[in-house]
Amino acid sequence: VQLQASGGGLVQAGGSLRLSCAASGRTFAGYTVAWFRQYPGKERDFVADIKIAGNYMDIADSVKGRFSISRDNAKSTVYLQMNSLRPEDTAVYYCAASRTAIRSNVASETAYAYWGQGTQVTVSS
């Protein structure tokens, strides 16, 4: 599966953005799809994931209550809704997909074989 991430941009603190991760080549059926973010010089951090079969999802504690993840199966797209954005949310955001991720490793980037290109999110203070 090929992934296309979009929706990043520049926003003021307190604002909102919605990132999209669209699948091409095949649908997301049977996959877990996740969002990670990466600060300069750092490894990718888990943000959220959603299992396409069923409605199981996880949100990182650092963004819980502000970010949410959802899917549109008809469009083969997963969304990351980001509200109440803070300057510390500034990062490059990546979406990833896995057919083999399990509950114990969904937050690990090594569980994901497919990655989209990053999309920059910049939050100004």
JSON list of N, CA, C and O in Angstrom, two decimals, residues 56-83:
[
{"chain": "A", "resi": 56, "resn": "TYR", "atom": "N", "xyz": [-10.84, 0.01, 17.19]},
{"chain": "A", "resi": 56, "resn": "TYR", "atom": "CA", "xyz": [-9.85, 0.13, 18.25]},
{"chain": "A", "resi": 56, "resn": "TYR", "atom": "C", "xyz": [-8.86, 1.22, 17.90]},
{"chain": "A", "resi": 56, "resn": "TYR", "atom": "O", "xyz": [-8.35, 1.27, 16.79]},
{"chain": "A", "resi": 57, "resn": "MET", "atom": "N", "xyz": [-8.58, 2.11, 18.87]},
{"chain": "A", "resi": 57, "resn": "MET", "atom": "CA", "xyz": [-7.62, 3.16, 18.61]},
{"chain": "A", "resi": 57, "resn": "MET", "atom": "C", "xyz": [-6.87, 3.52, 19.88]},
{"chain": "A", "resi": 57, "resn": "MET", "atom": "O", "xyz": [-7.31, 3.21, 20.98]},
{"chain": "A", "resi": 58, "resn": "ASP", "atom": "N", "xyz": [-5.72, 4.15, 19.71]},
{"chain": "A", "resi": 58, "resn": "ASP", "atom": "CA", "xyz": [-4.90, 4.63, 20.81]},
{"chain": "A", "resi": 58, "resn": "ASP", "atom": "C", "xyz": [-4.49, 6.06, 20.53]},
{"chain": "A", "resi": 58, "resn": "ASP", "atom": "O", "xyz": [-4.25, 6.41, 19.38]},
{"chain": "A", "resi": 59, "resn": "ILE", "atom": "N", "xyz": [-4.35, 6.82, 21.59]},
{"chain": "A", "resi": 59, "resn": "ILE", "atom": "CA", "xyz": [-3.86, 8.19, 21.49]},
{"chain": "A", "resi": 59, "resn": "ILE", "atom": "C", "xyz": [-2.75, 8.37, 22.53]},
{"chain": "A", "resi": 59, "resn": "ILE", "atom": "O", "xyz": [-2.91, 7.97, 23.69]},
{"chain": "A", "resi": 60, "resn": "ALA", "atom": "N", "xyz": [-1.65, 8.97, 22.13]},
{"chain": "A", "resi": 60, "resn": "ALA", "atom": "CA", "xyz": [-0.55, 9.21, 23.05]},
{"chain": "A", "resi": 60, "resn": "ALA", "atom": "C", "xyz": [-1.00, 10.16, 24.16]},
{"chain": "A", "resi": 60, "resn": "ALA", "atom": "O", "xyz": [-1.78, 11.08, 23.93]},
{"chain": "A", "resi": 61, "resn": "ASP", "atom": "N", "xyz": [-0.48, 9.93, 25.35]},
{"chain": "A", "resi": 61, "resn": "ASP", "atom": "CA", "xyz": [-0.85, 10.77, 26.49]},
{"chain": "A", "resi": 61, "resn": "ASP", "atom": "C", "xyz": [-0.56, 12.24, 26.24]},
{"chain": "A", "resi": 61, "resn": "ASP", "atom": "O", "xyz": [-1.28, 13.12, 26.71]},
{"chain": "A", "resi": 62, "resn": "SER", "atom": "N", "xyz": [0.50, 12.52, 25.49]},
{"chain": "A", "resi": 62, "resn": "SER", "atom": "CA", "xyz": [0.92, 13.90, 25.26]},
{"chain": "A", "resi": 62, "resn": "SER", "atom": "C", "xyz": [-0.09, 14.70, 24.45]},
{"chain": "A", "resi": 62, "resn": "SER", "atom": "O", "xyz": [-0.08, 15.93, 24.47]},
{"chain": "A", "resi": 63, "resn": "VAL", "atom": "N", "xyz": [-0.97, 14.01, 23.73]},
{"chain": "A", "resi": 63, "resn": "VAL", "atom": "CA", "xyz": [-1.95, 14.71, 22.89]},
{"chain": "A", "resi": 63, "resn": "VAL", "atom": "C", "xyz": [-3.38, 14.33, 23.22]},
{"chain": "A", "resi": 63, "resn": "VAL", "atom": "O", "xyz": [-4.32, 14.81, 22.58]},
{"chain": "A", "resi": 64, "resn": "LYS", "atom": "N", "xyz": [-3.55, 13.48, 24.20]},
{"chain": "A", "resi": 64, "resn": "LYS", "atom": "CA", "xyz": [-4.89, 13.02, 24.55]},
{"chain": "A", "resi": 64, "resn": "LYS", "atom": "C", "xyz": [-5.76, 14.21, 24.98]},
{"chain": "A", "resi": 64, "resn": "LYS", "atom": "O", "xyz": [-5.32, 15.10, 25.69]},
{"chain": "A", "resi": 65, "resn": "GLY", "atom": "N", "xyz": [-6.98, 14.21, 24.49]},
{"chain": "A", "resi": 65, "resn": "GLY", "atom": "CA", "xyz": [-7.89, 15.32, 24.77]},
{"chain": "A", "resi": 65, "resn": "GLY", "atom": "C", "xyz": [-7.80, 16.44, 23.77]},
{"chain": "A", "resi": 65, "resn": "GLY", "atom": "O", "xyz": [-8.68, 17.32, 23.73]},
{"chain": "A", "resi": 66, "resn": "ARG", "atom": "N", "xyz": [-6.75, 16.44, 22.96]},
{"chain": "A", "resi": 66, "resn": "ARG", "atom": "CA", "xyz": [-6.58, 17.48, 21.93]},
{"chain": "A", "resi": 66, "resn": "ARG", "atom": "C", "xyz": [-6.61, 16.89, 20.52]},
{"chain": "A", "resi": 66, "resn": "ARG", "atom": "O", "xyz": [-7.12, 17.52, 19.59]},
{"chain": "A", "resi": 67, "resn": "PHE", "atom": "N", "xyz": [-6.07, 15.72, 20.35]},
{"chain": "A", "resi": 67, "resn": "PHE", "atom": "CA", "xyz": [-6.01, 15.06, 19.04]},
{"chain": "A", "resi": 67, "resn": "PHE", "atom": "C", "xyz": [-6.97, 13.89, 19.01]},
{"chain": "A", "resi": 67, "resn": "PHE", "atom": "O", "xyz": [-7.22, 13.23, 20.04]},
{"chain": "A", "resi": 68, "resn": "SER", "atom": "N", "xyz": [-7.48, 13.60, 17.84]},
{"chain": "A", "resi": 68, "resn": "SER", "atom": "CA", "xyz": [-8.29, 12.41, 17.65]},
{"chain": "A", "resi": 68, "resn": "SER", "atom": "C", "xyz": [-7.99, 11.81, 16.28]},
{"chain": "A", "resi": 68, "resn": "SER", "atom": "O", "xyz": [-7.55, 12.51, 15.36]},
{"chain": "A", "resi": 69, "resn": "ILE", "atom": "N", "xyz": [-8.22, 10.51, 16.17]},
{"chain": "A", "resi": 69, "resn": "ILE", "atom": "CA", "xyz": [-7.96, 9.81, 14.93]},
{"chain": "A", "resi": 69, "resn": "ILE", "atom": "C", "xyz": [-9.25, 9.17, 14.45]},
{"chain": "A", "resi": 69, "resn": "ILE", "atom": "O", "xyz": [-10.07, 8.69, 15.25]},
{"chain": "A", "resi": 70, "resn": "SER", "atom": "N", "xyz": [-9.46, 9.19, 13.15]},
{"chain": "A", "resi": 70, "resn": "SER", "atom": "CA", "xyz": [-10.67, 8.61, 12.59]},
{"chain": "A", "resi": 70, "resn": "SER", "atom": "C", "xyz": [-10.37, 8.08, 11.20]},
{"chain": "A", "resi": 70, "resn": "SER", "atom": "O", "xyz": [-9.29, 8.32, 10.66]},
{"chain": "A", "resi": 71, "resn": "ARG", "atom": "N", "xyz": [-11.34, 7.39, 10.62]},
{"chain": "A", "resi": 71, "resn": "ARG", "atom": "CA", "xyz": [-11.12, 6.83, 9.30]},
{"chain": "A", "resi": 71, "resn": "ARG", "atom": "C", "xyz": [-12.37, 6.99, 8.45]},
{"chain": "A", "resi": 71, "resn": "ARG", "atom": "O", "xyz": [-13.47, 7.09, 8.96]},
{"chain": "A", "resi": 72, "resn": "ASP", "atom": "N", "xyz": [-12.16, 7.02, 7.16]},
{"chain": "A", "resi": 72, "resn": "ASP", "atom": "CA", "xyz": [-13.25, 6.98, 6.19]},
{"chain": "A", "resi": 72, "resn": "ASP", "atom": "C", "xyz": [-12.93, 5.83, 5.26]},
{"chain": "A", "resi": 72, "resn": "ASP", "atom": "O", "xyz": [-12.10, 5.96, 4.35]},
{"chain": "A", "resi": 73, "resn": "ASN", "atom": "N", "xyz": [-13.58, 4.70, 5.49]},
{"chain": "A", "resi": 73, "resn": "ASN", "atom": "CA", "xyz": [-13.26, 3.50, 4.73]},
{"chain": "A", "resi": 73, "resn": "ASN", "atom": "C", "xyz": [-13.55, 3.69, 3.24]},
{"chain": "A", "resi": 73, "resn": "ASN", "atom": "O", "xyz": [-12.81, 3.19, 2.39]},
{"chain": "A", "resi": 74, "resn": "ALA", "atom": "N", "xyz": [-14.61, 4.42, 2.93]},
{"chain": "A", "resi": 74, "resn": "ALA", "atom": "CA", "xyz": [-14.97, 4.61, 1.53]},
{"chain": "A", "resi": 74, "resn": "ALA", "atom": "C", "xyz": [-13.90, 5.38, 0.77]},
{"chain": "A", "resi": 74, "resn": "ALA", "atom": "O", "xyz": [-13.69, 5.17, -0.42]},
{"chain": "A", "resi": 75, "resn": "LYS", "atom": "N", "xyz": [-13.21, 6.26, 1.49]},
{"chain": "A", "resi": 75, "resn": "LYS", "atom": "CA", "xyz": [-12.15, 7.06, 0.85]},
{"chain": "A", "resi": 75, "resn": "LYS", "atom": "C", "xyz": [-10.77, 6.48, 1.12]},
{"chain": "A", "resi": 75, "resn": "LYS", "atom": "O", "xyz": [-9.77, 7.07, 0.70]},
{"chain": "A", "resi": 76, "resn": "SER", "atom": "N", "xyz": [-10.69, 5.37, 1.85]},
{"chain": "A", "resi": 76, "resn": "SER", "atom": "CA", "xyz": [-9.39, 4.79, 2.24]},
{"chain": "A", "resi": 76, "resn": "SER", "atom": "C", "xyz": [-8.49, 5.86, 2.81]},
{"chain": "A", "resi": 76, "resn": "SER", "atom": "O", "xyz": [-7.32, 6.00, 2.41]},
{"chain": "A", "resi": 77, "resn": "THR", "atom": "N", "xyz": [-9.02, 6.60, 3.74]},
{"chain": "A", "resi": 77, "resn": "THR", "atom": "CA", "xyz": [-8.29, 7.73, 4.33]},
{"chain": "A", "resi": 77, "resn": "THR", "atom": "C", "xyz": [-8.43, 7.69, 5.84]},
{"chain": "A", "resi": 77, "resn": "THR", "atom": "O", "xyz": [-9.51, 7.40, 6.37]},
{"chain": "A", "resi": 78, "resn": "VAL", "atom": "N", "xyz": [-7.34, 7.97, 6.50]},
{"chain": "A", "resi": 78, "resn": "VAL", "atom": "CA", "xyz": [-7.30, 8.12, 7.95]},
{"chain": "A", "resi": 78, "resn": "VAL", "atom": "C", "xyz": [-6.96, 9.57, 8.26]},
{"chain": "A", "resi": 78, "resn": "VAL", "atom": "O", "xyz": [-6.09, 10.15, 7.61]},
{"chain": "A", "resi": 79, "resn": "TYR", "atom": "N", "xyz": [-7.66, 10.12, 9.25]},
{"chain": "A", "resi": 79, "resn": "TYR", "atom": "CA", "xyz": [-7.48, 11.52, 9.61]},
{"chain": "A", "resi": 79, "resn": "TYR", "atom": "C", "xyz": [-6.90, 11.66, 11.01]},
{"chain": "A", "resi": 79, "resn": "TYR", "atom": "O", "xyz": [-7.18, 10.85, 11.90]},
{"chain": "A", "resi": 80, "resn": "LEU", "atom": "N", "xyz": [-6.12, 12.69, 11.19]},
{"chain": "A", "resi": 80, "resn": "LEU", "atom": "CA", "xyz": [-5.68, 13.10, 12.52]},
{"chain": "A", "resi": 80, "resn": "LEU", "atom": "C", "xyz": [-6.17, 14.52, 12.73]},
{"chain": "A", "resi": 80, "resn": "LEU", "atom": "O", "xyz": [-5.66, 15.45, 12.11]},
{"chain": "A", "resi": 81, "resn": "GLN", "atom": "N", "xyz": [-7.18, 14.66, 13.58]},
{"chain": "A", "resi": 81, "resn": "GLN", "atom": "CA", "xyz": [-7.71, 15.98, 13.92]},
{"chain": "A", "resi": 81, "resn": "GLN", "atom": "C", "xyz": [-6.92, 16.52, 15.10]},
{"chain": "A", "resi": 81, "resn": "GLN", "atom": "O", "xyz": [-6.86, 15.87, 16.16]},
{"chain": "A", "resi": 82, "resn": "MET", "atom": "N", "xyz": [-6.32, 17.67, 14.91]},
{"chain": "A", "resi": 82, "resn": "MET", "atom": "CA", "xyz": [-5.48, 18.26, 15.94]},
{"chain": "A", "resi": 82, "resn": "MET", "atom": "C", "xyz": [-6.08, 19.59, 16.36]},
{"chain": "A", "resi": 82, "resn": "MET", "atom": "O", "xyz": [-6.16, 20.53, 15.56]},
{"chain": "A", "resi": 83, "resn": "ASN", "atom": "N", "xyz": [-6.51, 19.65, 17.61]},
{"chain": "A", "resi": 83, "resn": "ASN", "atom": "CA", "xyz": [-7.11, 20.86, 18.17]},
{"chain": "A", "resi": 83, "resn": "ASN", "atom": "C", "xyz": [-6.23, 21.41, 19.28]},
{"chain": "A", "resi": 83, "resn": "ASN", "atom": "O", "xyz": [-5.35, 20.71, 19.80]}
]
